[in-house]
């Protein structure tokens, strides 16, 4: 059988060609990132290996959860206090570097950073006006993951259609009780879930990039929010009121209902599989499910994008040393092996080879499998980073909250969302 080769993930047997010379003077770099415990521990291990190789360079780790990571970076950039090396998100480039000058141009650091390990297509996704603002680390795609133990308790096979998911909600409630749900969704995930269902019907995008506004009309927004309410009413996923009872600031996959198997699935990024699975008593209990499709759907409407990235701060005083750290993390065994799949399947060809040789990366890996699944689907939808804008997403969250807490009808929530979202899009899409 012919081996499936992932786009942008073609293995390469060559080693990184960069052999940087570095200053003998002591240097301290700051490296900031977000993630869960598993990513933190893996990254810290890689940083120890880097400091062992370059004893004159110390790295100060600054790591947090996802919540507030963008606002913290914005504040730092505005005051010129951002870290030397920064884990960044794809959509942040449209907000922080519209002209390509928000971050250090990595094209200027090829003496320390081996860019030949990346395809031209992948580097193009993070290049603005000819300036390489970031190294794309992996490709991310939204997928359905399920806790197989809980689904077995419910006596159900994983759904293949949206109607099947709706039916599962009723079965979970009747057989397992009110605390059990087939899936959970985070703030951004809920919008992308609803979008996929909408796009499968008429292949209409959510945003009009030319007019800088929503492409959906009022009737379509009502339909989208109505479907969200249908999911909560059918006990498919916990609503905002239920989620709010567990507090804020903690990742959903670190909450007890997930750990206990009461929230028995997720619609989330493939790169988050390690963090989600590590929270369960047995990692392998979390498995990939079929991608839900409407019977007549011509396109899955599945969100696929350049995932996390590494950037170098525009104000760094140590660009060469920062580039050495980047190269170590993405192209050298000492950085690649400890991190493994914590930031997804690497786009660096040499990193792909390293992980495959160690048996860390295989086509059957739960992080890789959703990518292969996506490539097999009719999925021509082209993602736009504006759908991930934090202010825009906050409006969809506000609409959900107003519905879930009974403050507004779906019609009223749709009206408010339409007005506020168009106002934000007009400003951020300038």
Short mmCIF file of C-alpha atoms in Angstrom, two decimals:
data_model
loop_
_atom_site.label_atom_id
_atom_site.label_comp_id
_atom_site.label_asym_id
_atom_site.label_seq_id
_atom_site.Cartn_x
_atom_site.Cartn_y
_atom_site.Cartn_z
CA UNK A 1 0.00 0.00 0.00
CA UNK A 2 1.36 3.36 -0.96
CA UNK A 3 2.44 5.35 2.07
CA UNK A 4 0.45 8.48 2.74
CA UNK A 5 2.69 11.52 2.86
CA UNK A 6 1.36 14.53 4.69
CA UNK A 7 1.46 17.85 2.87
CA UNK A 8 4.15 20.04 4.39
CA UNK A 9 5.30 17.10 6.56
CA UNK A 10 7.53 15.23 4.11
CA UNK A 11 10.34 13.52 5.98
CA UNK A 12 13.86 14.64 5.22
CA UNK A 13 16.99 12.72 6.21
CA UNK A 14 19.27 15.73 6.11
CA UNK A 15 20.33 17.36 9.36
CA UNK A 16 20.07 21.06 10.09
CA UNK A 17 22.85 22.81 8.20
CA UNK A 18 23.15 25.69 10.64
CA UNK A 19 26.18 25.70 12.90
CA UNK A 20 26.00 29.11 14.55
CA UNK A 21 28.90 30.85 16.17
CA UNK A 22 27.89 32.59 19.37
CA UNK A 23 29.27 35.26 21.62
CA UNK A 24 31.33 34.27 24.61
CA UNK A 25 29.59 36.97 26.67
CA UNK A 26 26.79 35.76 28.97
CA UNK A 27 23.32 36.36 27.54
CA UNK A 28 19.87 35.93 29.10
CA UNK A 29 16.91 35.33 26.80
CA UNK A 30 13.24 35.47 27.73
CA UNK A 31 11.00 32.82 26.17
CA UNK A 32 7.23 33.10 26.58
CA UNK A 33 4.56 30.57 25.68
CA UNK A 34 1.13 29.31 26.71
CA UNK A 35 -0.13 25.76 27.17
CA UNK A 36 -1.02 23.07 29.66
CA UNK A 37 1.18 21.23 32.14
CA UNK A 38 2.44 18.69 29.61
CA UNK A 39 3.63 21.40 27.20
CA UNK A 40 5.24 23.35 30.03
CA UNK A 41 7.20 20.35 31.29
CA UNK A 42 8.29 19.30 27.81
CA UNK A 43 9.45 22.81 26.90
CA UNK A 44 11.36 23.26 30.15
CA UNK A 45 13.19 20.00 29.49
CA UNK A 46 14.19 21.26 26.03
CA UNK A 47 15.42 24.54 27.50
CA UNK A 48 17.65 22.67 29.93
CA UNK A 49 19.21 20.85 26.99
CA UNK A 50 19.75 24.16 25.19
CA UNK A 51 21.48 25.73 28.19
CA UNK A 52 23.67 22.63 28.51
CA UNK A 53 24.78 23.02 24.89
CA UNK A 54 25.23 26.79 25.17
CA UNK A 55 26.28 27.46 28.79
CA UNK A 56 26.77 31.16 28.11
CA UNK A 57 23.06 31.56 27.25
CA UNK A 58 20.44 31.38 29.99
CA UNK A 59 16.74 31.22 29.20
CA UNK A 60 14.10 32.72 31.47
CA UNK A 61 10.87 30.77 30.94
CA UNK A 62 7.62 32.74 31.05
CA UNK A 63 4.68 30.36 30.63
CA UNK A 64 0.96 30.61 31.30
CA UNK A 65 -2.36 29.12 30.25
CA UNK A 66 -4.16 30.29 27.12
CA UNK A 67 -6.47 32.78 28.84
CA UNK A 68 -5.07 36.29 28.68
CA UNK A 69 -2.01 35.33 26.62
CA UNK A 70 -2.87 37.68 23.76
CA UNK A 71 -3.67 40.67 25.99
CA UNK A 72 -0.42 40.16 27.89
CA UNK A 73 1.58 40.13 24.67
CA UNK A 74 -0.22 43.22 23.36
CA UNK A 75 0.63 45.11 26.53
CA UNK A 76 4.26 44.02 26.31
CA UNK A 77 4.61 44.95 22.64
CA UNK A 78 3.08 48.37 23.24
CA UNK A 79 5.64 49.01 25.98
CA UNK A 80 8.57 47.36 24.16
CA UNK A 81 8.94 44.70 26.86
CA UNK A 82 8.02 41.56 24.89
CA UNK A 83 10.13 38.43 25.29
CA UNK A 84 13.02 37.60 22.94
CA UNK A 85 11.33 34.41 21.74
CA UNK A 86 7.54 34.24 21.72
CA UNK A 87 5.07 31.49 20.98
CA UNK A 88 2.51 33.22 18.80
CA UNK A 89 -0.85 32.42 17.24
CA UNK A 90 -1.55 32.67 13.52
CA UNK A 91 -4.29 35.27 13.72
CA UNK A 92 -2.15 37.59 15.84
CA UNK A 93 -0.16 38.58 12.76
CA UNK A 94 -3.16 40.43 11.31
CA UNK A 95 -3.50 42.34 14.57
CA UNK A 96 0.07 42.99 15.65
CA UNK A 97 1.96 43.11 12.36
CA UNK A 98 -0.25 44.40 9.56
CA UNK A 99 2.79 45.70 7.64
CA UNK A 100 5.15 42.94 8.71
CA UNK A 101 7.10 45.05 11.19
CA UNK A 102 5.52 43.82 14.43
CA UNK A 103 8.13 41.09 14.91
CA UNK A 104 11.77 40.57 13.95
CA UNK A 105 12.25 39.53 10.32
CA UNK A 106 13.60 36.00 10.54
CA UNK A 107 14.97 36.26 7.00
CA UNK A 108 17.76 38.34 8.54
CA UNK A 109 18.89 35.44 10.72
CA UNK A 110 19.60 32.64 8.25
CA UNK A 111 23.13 32.33 9.62
CA UNK A 112 21.66 30.93 12.84
CA UNK A 113 18.28 29.65 11.67
CA UNK A 114 17.91 26.90 9.05
CA UNK A 115 14.85 27.92 7.06
CA UNK A 116 15.54 25.29 4.39
CA UNK A 117 13.77 22.78 6.62
CA UNK A 118 10.46 24.50 5.81
CA UNK A 119 8.53 24.47 2.56
CA UNK A 120 8.01 27.75 0.76
CA UNK A 121 4.25 27.25 1.14
CA UNK A 122 4.43 26.99 4.94
CA UNK A 123 6.70 30.03 5.28
CA UNK A 124 4.36 32.01 3.03
CA UNK A 125 1.61 31.71 5.66
CA UNK A 126 3.68 33.74 8.14
CA UNK A 127 5.28 36.20 5.73
CA UNK A 128 3.94 39.77 5.49
CA UNK A 129 5.28 42.19 2.89
CA UNK A 130 8.30 39.96 2.37
CA UNK A 131 9.14 39.80 6.10
CA UNK A 132 9.10 36.43 7.83
CA UNK A 133 7.31 37.19 11.09
CA UNK A 134 7.30 33.68 12.52
CA UNK A 135 8.22 30.03 12.09
CA UNK A 136 5.03 27.98 11.58
CA UNK A 137 5.33 25.01 13.90
CA UNK A 138 2.54 22.76 12.68
CA UNK A 139 -0.80 22.50 10.91
CA UNK A 140 -3.89 22.55 13.09
CA UNK A 141 -7.31 21.17 12.30
CA UNK A 142 -10.52 20.93 14.33
CA UNK A 143 -11.64 17.37 15.06
CA UNK A 144 -13.93 15.29 17.26
CA UNK A 145 -12.28 13.32 20.06
CA UNK A 146 -14.17 10.96 22.36
CA UNK A 147 -13.59 9.24 25.70
CA UNK A 148 -14.27 5.69 24.57
CA UNK A 149 -14.89 4.43 28.13
CA UNK A 150 -17.80 6.79 28.74
CA UNK A 151 -19.28 6.18 25.29
CA UNK A 152 -19.16 2.44 25.97
CA UNK A 153 -21.03 3.03 29.24
CA UNK A 154 -23.67 4.87 27.25
CA UNK A 155 -23.84 1.91 24.85
CA UNK A 156 -23.25 4.12 21.83
CA UNK A 157 -21.01 4.06 18.79
CA UNK A 158 -19.43 7.38 17.85
CA UNK A 159 -21.77 9.45 15.67
CA UNK A 160 -21.09 10.05 12.00
CA UNK A 161 -23.80 12.67 11.44
CA UNK A 162 -25.03 15.74 13.27
CA UNK A 163 -28.36 14.02 13.94
CA UNK A 164 -26.43 11.18 15.52
CA UNK A 165 -24.73 13.64 17.88
CA UNK A 166 -28.10 15.15 18.83
CA UNK A 167 -29.49 11.71 19.60
CA UNK A 168 -26.42 10.90 21.72
CA UNK A 169 -27.19 13.84 24.00
CA UNK A 170 -30.57 12.38 24.91
CA UNK A 171 -29.08 8.92 25.53
CA UNK A 172 -26.33 10.31 27.75
CA UNK A 173 -28.86 12.13 29.91
CA UNK A 174 -31.21 9.16 30.19
CA UNK A 175 -28.57 6.45 30.80
CA UNK A 176 -25.78 8.28 32.61
CA UNK A 177 -27.42 11.32 34.19
CA UNK A 178 -27.53 15.10 33.94
CA UNK A 179 -23.78 15.57 34.52
CA UNK A 180 -22.81 13.57 31.44
CA UNK A 181 -22.44 15.15 28.00
CA UNK A 182 -21.19 13.70 24.68
CA UNK A 183 -18.81 16.64 24.09
CA UNK A 184 -17.70 19.99 25.45
CA UNK A 185 -16.63 23.05 23.47
CA UNK A 186 -14.52 26.04 24.44
CA UNK A 187 -15.30 29.61 23.48
CA UNK A 188 -13.73 29.60 20.02
CA UNK A 189 -14.55 25.93 19.45
CA UNK A 190 -18.28 26.54 19.70
CA UNK A 191 -18.22 29.08 16.86
CA UNK A 192 -16.13 26.82 14.63
CA UNK A 193 -18.45 23.90 15.39
CA UNK A 194 -21.53 25.87 14.39
CA UNK A 195 -19.70 27.28 11.37
CA UNK A 196 -18.88 23.80 10.08
CA UNK A 197 -22.55 22.80 10.29
CA UNK A 198 -23.57 25.98 8.49
CA UNK A 199 -20.91 25.72 5.77
CA UNK A 200 -21.86 22.14 4.96
CA UNK A 201 -25.26 23.39 3.81
CA UNK A 202 -24.37 26.07 1.26
CA UNK A 203 -20.58 26.61 1.38
CA UNK A 204 -21.09 30.22 2.38
CA UNK A 205 -18.21 31.78 4.39
CA UNK A 206 -18.92 33.54 7.65
CA UNK A 207 -16.95 36.68 6.75
CA UNK A 208 -16.88 38.92 3.69
CA UNK A 209 -13.22 39.95 3.47
CA UNK A 210 -13.80 42.57 0.77
CA UNK A 211 -16.68 44.34 2.49
CA UNK A 212 -15.12 43.84 5.96
CA UNK A 213 -18.30 42.49 7.50
CA UNK A 214 -20.26 39.32 8.17
CA UNK A 215 -21.14 37.42 5.02
CA UNK A 216 -24.04 35.77 6.84
CA UNK A 217 -27.28 37.72 6.74
CA UNK A 218 -29.54 38.08 9.77
CA UNK A 219 -31.55 34.96 8.96
CA UNK A 220 -28.38 32.87 8.75
CA UNK A 221 -27.08 34.21 12.07
CA UNK A 222 -30.38 33.26 13.68
CA UNK A 223 -30.06 29.81 12.14
CA UNK A 224 -26.50 29.40 13.46
CA UNK A 225 -27.33 30.48 17.01
CA UNK A 226 -30.50 28.41 16.86
CA UNK A 227 -28.41 25.33 16.13
CA UNK A 228 -26.19 26.12 19.10
CA UNK A 229 -29.30 26.28 21.31
CA UNK A 230 -30.50 23.02 19.82
CA UNK A 231 -27.23 21.38 20.89
CA UNK A 232 -27.54 22.60 24.47
CA UNK A 233 -31.26 21.80 24.68
CA UNK A 234 -30.52 18.26 23.48
CA UNK A 235 -27.90 17.86 26.23
CA UNK A 236 -25.11 17.44 23.68
CA UNK A 237 -22.79 19.92 25.38
CA UNK A 238 -22.75 21.88 28.65
CA UNK A 239 -23.96 25.43 28.18
CA UNK A 240 -22.23 28.57 29.42
CA UNK A 241 -24.13 28.47 32.71
CA UNK A 242 -22.82 24.98 33.45
CA UNK A 243 -19.28 25.86 32.36
CA UNK A 244 -19.38 29.05 34.43
CA UNK A 245 -20.11 27.07 37.60
CA UNK A 246 -16.56 25.66 37.40
CA UNK A 247 -14.94 29.09 37.32
CA UNK A 248 -12.72 30.71 34.74
CA UNK A 249 -9.02 30.59 33.97
CA UNK A 250 -8.68 26.81 33.90
CA UNK A 251 -8.56 24.88 30.65
CA UNK A 252 -11.66 22.74 30.18
CA UNK A 253 -9.54 19.60 29.80
CA UNK A 254 -8.09 20.24 33.26
CA UNK A 255 -11.51 20.38 34.93
CA UNK A 256 -12.83 17.43 36.94
CA UNK A 257 -15.82 16.65 34.66
CA UNK A 258 -13.37 16.00 31.82
CA UNK A 259 -10.94 14.06 33.99
CA UNK A 260 -13.81 11.97 35.41
CA UNK A 261 -15.22 11.23 31.96
CA UNK A 262 -18.46 13.15 32.50
CA UNK A 263 -17.65 15.39 29.54
CA UNK A 264 -17.05 12.52 27.17
CA UNK A 265 -15.63 14.25 24.12
CA UNK A 266 -14.45 17.47 22.59
CA UNK A 267 -14.37 19.43 19.37
CA UNK A 268 -10.88 20.81 19.46
CA UNK A 269 -7.54 21.25 17.72
CA UNK A 270 -5.58 18.10 16.89
CA UNK A 271 -2.50 19.68 18.52
CA UNK A 272 -4.33 19.68 21.85
CA UNK A 273 -4.70 15.90 21.88
CA UNK A 274 -1.68 15.37 24.19
CA UNK A 275 -2.96 17.91 26.73
CA UNK A 276 -6.47 16.48 26.65
CA UNK A 277 -5.41 12.84 26.82
CA UNK A 278 -2.82 13.39 29.57
CA UNK A 279 -5.63 14.68 31.80
CA UNK A 280 -7.43 11.33 31.66
CA UNK A 281 -6.53 8.32 33.83
CA UNK A 282 -5.50 6.45 30.65
CA UNK A 283 -4.26 8.51 27.70
CA UNK A 284 -5.38 6.02 25.08
CA UNK A 285 -8.99 6.27 26.23
CA UNK A 286 -9.24 9.44 24.12
CA UNK A 287 -9.72 8.51 20.47
CA UNK A 288 -10.49 10.29 17.22
CA UNK A 289 -14.06 10.06 16.00
CA UNK A 290 -15.56 10.47 12.51
CA UNK A 291 -15.96 14.02 11.27
CA UNK A 292 -19.65 14.86 11.38
CA UNK A 293 -21.26 15.54 8.02
CA UNK A 294 -24.71 16.41 6.75
CA UNK A 295 -25.98 13.76 4.30
CA UNK A 296 -25.82 16.04 1.24
CA UNK A 297 -22.77 18.09 2.29
CA UNK A 298 -20.33 18.96 -0.49
CA UNK A 299 -17.72 20.45 1.86
CA UNK A 300 -16.89 19.73 5.51
CA UNK A 301 -16.25 23.38 6.42
CA UNK A 302 -13.52 22.10 8.72
CA UNK A 303 -11.19 24.82 10.02
CA UNK A 304 -7.59 24.04 9.07
CA UNK A 305 -4.76 26.54 9.55
CA UNK A 306 -1.16 27.19 10.38
CA UNK A 307 -1.06 26.45 14.07
CA UNK A 308 1.24 27.84 16.72
CA UNK A 309 4.34 29.74 15.69
CA UNK A 310 7.60 30.98 17.15
CA UNK A 311 8.44 34.65 16.67
CA UNK A 312 11.35 36.78 17.81
CA UNK A 313 10.48 40.03 19.54
CA UNK A 314 11.01 43.17 17.47
CA UNK A 315 12.89 44.87 20.32
CA UNK A 316 15.20 41.98 21.19
CA UNK A 317 18.79 42.91 21.98
CA UNK A 318 20.00 39.40 21.18
CA UNK A 319 18.54 38.39 17.79
CA UNK A 320 21.30 35.91 16.91
CA UNK A 321 21.07 34.07 20.22
CA UNK A 322 17.25 34.10 19.95
CA UNK A 323 17.56 32.54 16.48
CA UNK A 324 19.90 29.90 17.90
CA UNK A 325 17.23 29.01 20.46
CA UNK A 326 14.59 28.81 17.74
CA UNK A 327 16.78 26.58 15.61
CA UNK A 328 17.47 24.32 18.58
CA UNK A 329 13.77 23.98 19.38
CA UNK A 330 12.61 23.17 15.83
CA UNK A 331 15.58 21.58 14.06
CA UNK A 332 17.83 19.88 16.62
CA UNK A 333 17.22 16.61 18.50
CA UNK A 334 17.82 18.20 21.91
CA UNK A 335 14.85 20.53 21.41
CA UNK A 336 12.67 18.42 19.12
CA UNK A 337 12.59 15.16 21.08
CA UNK A 338 11.54 16.50 24.52
CA UNK A 339 8.73 18.59 23.03
CA UNK A 340 7.59 15.77 20.78
CA UNK A 341 4.02 16.39 19.60
CA UNK A 342 3.12 18.97 22.25
CA UNK A 343 2.86 21.68 19.59
CA UNK A 344 1.50 19.42 16.89
CA UNK A 345 3.18 17.52 14.07
CA UNK A 346 6.24 19.60 13.12
CA UNK A 347 6.46 21.31 9.75
CA UNK A 348 10.26 21.23 10.00
CA UNK A 349 11.38 18.38 7.74
CA UNK A 350 14.32 17.40 9.92
CA UNK A 351 12.11 17.47 13.04
CA UNK A 352 9.64 15.18 11.27
CA UNK A 353 12.49 12.77 10.52
CA UNK A 354 13.84 12.90 14.09
CA UNK A 355 10.46 12.12 15.63
CA UNK A 356 9.69 9.34 13.15
CA UNK A 357 13.06 7.68 13.80
CA UNK A 358 12.35 7.78 17.54
CA UNK A 359 8.87 6.34 17.02
CA UNK A 360 7.31 9.48 18.52
CA UNK A 361 5.56 10.43 15.27
CA UNK A 362 3.64 7.90 13.17
CA UNK A 363 0.76 8.25 10.73
CA UNK A 364 -1.47 6.50 13.28
CA UNK A 365 -0.58 9.02 16.00
CA UNK A 366 -3.71 10.75 17.40
CA UNK A 367 -2.21 14.14 16.48
CA UNK A 368 -1.49 13.06 12.89
CA UNK A 369 -4.68 11.05 12.33
CA UNK A 370 -6.98 14.13 12.27
CA UNK A 371 -4.81 15.67 9.54
CA UNK A 372 -5.09 12.53 7.43
CA UNK A 373 -8.82 12.48 8.11
CA UNK A 374 -9.11 16.09 7.00
CA UNK A 375 -7.15 15.52 3.80
CA UNK A 376 -9.56 12.69 2.92
CA UNK A 377 -12.65 14.88 3.38
CA UNK A 378 -14.13 17.30 0.84
CA UNK A 379 -12.63 20.32 2.56
CA UNK A 380 -11.85 23.24 0.25
CA UNK A 381 -12.82 25.92 2.77
CA UNK A 382 -9.96 28.41 3.18
CA UNK A 383 -9.55 29.62 6.77
CA UNK A 384 -9.14 33.29 7.55
CA UNK A 385 -7.36 34.50 10.71
CA UNK A 386 -10.09 37.10 11.29
CA UNK A 387 -12.40 34.32 12.46
CA UNK A 388 -9.98 33.86 15.34
CA UNK A 389 -9.87 37.53 16.32
CA UNK A 390 -10.37 37.68 20.09
CA UNK A 391 -12.80 40.60 19.99
CA UNK A 392 -14.88 38.97 17.27
CA UNK A 393 -14.92 35.66 19.14
CA UNK A 394 -15.94 37.44 22.33
CA UNK A 395 -19.11 38.61 20.60
CA UNK A 396 -20.08 35.04 19.74
CA UNK A 397 -19.40 34.07 23.35
CA UNK A 398 -21.57 36.97 24.53
CA UNK A 399 -24.38 35.76 22.28
CA UNK A 400 -24.09 32.25 23.75
CA UNK A 401 -24.13 33.60 27.29
CA UNK A 402 -27.20 35.73 26.69
CA UNK A 403 -29.04 32.69 25.30
CA UNK A 404 -27.83 30.23 27.95
CA UNK A 405 -28.68 32.51 30.87
CA UNK A 406 -32.10 33.27 29.41
CA UNK A 407 -31.42 36.97 29.03
CA UNK A 408 -32.21 37.08 25.30
CA UNK A 409 -34.00 35.07 22.69
CA UNK A 410 -32.04 33.64 19.79
CA UNK A 411 -33.46 36.40 17.60
CA UNK A 412 -32.34 39.13 20.01
CA UNK A 413 -28.89 37.59 20.49
CA UNK A 414 -28.48 37.38 16.71
CA UNK A 415 -29.34 41.05 16.30
CA UNK A 416 -26.79 42.11 18.91
CA UNK A 417 -24.11 39.82 17.49
CA UNK A 418 -24.65 41.13 13.97
CA UNK A 419 -24.30 44.75 15.05
CA UNK A 420 -21.31 44.31 17.34
CA UNK A 421 -19.45 41.85 15.09
CA UNK A 422 -19.74 44.11 12.04
CA UNK A 423 -18.46 47.05 14.06
CA UNK A 424 -15.41 45.06 15.18
CA UNK A 425 -14.69 43.58 11.74
CA UNK A 426 -14.76 46.98 10.10
CA UNK A 427 -12.10 48.14 12.52
CA UNK A 428 -9.78 45.10 12.64
CA UNK A 429 -9.89 44.39 8.88
CA UNK A 430 -8.60 47.83 7.84
#
